[in-house]
Amino acid sequence: MNIRACPACGSISLAFIGGGANAIFDFTGASALSGLFHCDKCNKDVLPIEFDSEKEYAGFVELLTESASEQAA
């Protein structure tokens, strides 16, 4: 099981958009897909973080939540 999440907000609501600034051009000049996704929650274009399990993903979300609450204080 692979879980893709936004590195900025932790959302898994991502839509593939492809190329952009991170596109790689091969020897024919064709653009290779960079893996760029658009996050519906924070409205950013990101390269997602991939997690192998829900436990790893939950730990990441917990760290984001702790970081956000510390910044708010």
XYZ file of C-alpha atoms in Angstrom:
73
model
C 0.000 0.000 0.000
C 1.430 3.366 -1.055
C -0.024 6.537 0.404
C 0.824 9.837 -1.288
C 0.500 12.957 0.845
C 1.125 16.661 0.474
C 4.371 17.607 2.253
C 2.909 21.010 3.189
C -0.394 20.049 4.819
C -0.531 16.237 4.897
C -3.641 15.926 2.733
C -4.071 12.879 0.535
C -6.437 14.782 -1.765
C -3.968 15.172 -4.640
C -4.512 15.475 -8.386
C -1.755 14.585 -10.855
C -0.688 17.524 -13.025
C 2.549 16.171 -14.542
C 5.416 18.344 -15.784
C 6.059 21.909 -14.812
C 9.381 23.277 -13.607
C 10.532 19.815 -12.549
C 9.959 18.168 -15.944
C 12.913 16.276 -17.369
C 13.558 16.275 -21.103
C 14.917 13.116 -22.698
C 17.206 12.953 -25.744
C 14.247 13.327 -28.144
C 13.159 16.574 -26.505
C 9.998 15.027 -25.111
C 9.076 15.925 -21.557
C 9.047 13.123 -19.012
C 6.482 13.284 -16.238
C 7.897 14.757 -13.053
C 5.301 13.483 -10.617
C 3.966 16.926 -9.754
C 0.567 16.923 -8.003
C -1.894 19.647 -7.008
C -3.133 19.578 -3.403
C -6.835 20.395 -3.121
C -6.523 21.321 0.558
C -3.668 23.866 0.533
C -3.867 24.676 -3.200
C -0.130 24.104 -3.819
C 1.649 22.167 -6.569
C 3.878 19.667 -4.790
C 5.997 16.572 -5.133
C 4.183 14.266 -2.715
C 5.723 12.231 0.059
C 5.026 8.499 -0.241
C 4.379 6.300 2.783
C 4.421 2.493 2.862
C 1.810 2.174 5.603
C -0.998 4.044 7.307
C 1.063 4.005 10.516
C 3.885 5.971 8.843
C 1.382 8.421 7.346
C -0.376 8.906 10.713
C 2.989 9.690 12.332
C 3.695 12.317 9.676
C 0.277 13.944 10.165
C 0.841 13.981 13.928
C 4.170 15.790 13.455
C 2.503 18.347 11.166
C -0.242 18.915 13.740
C 2.279 19.368 16.562
C 4.332 21.773 14.458
C 1.257 23.835 13.555
C 0.118 24.065 17.193
C 3.604 25.154 18.304
C 3.664 27.891 15.666
C 0.225 29.101 16.751
C 1.332 29.408 20.392
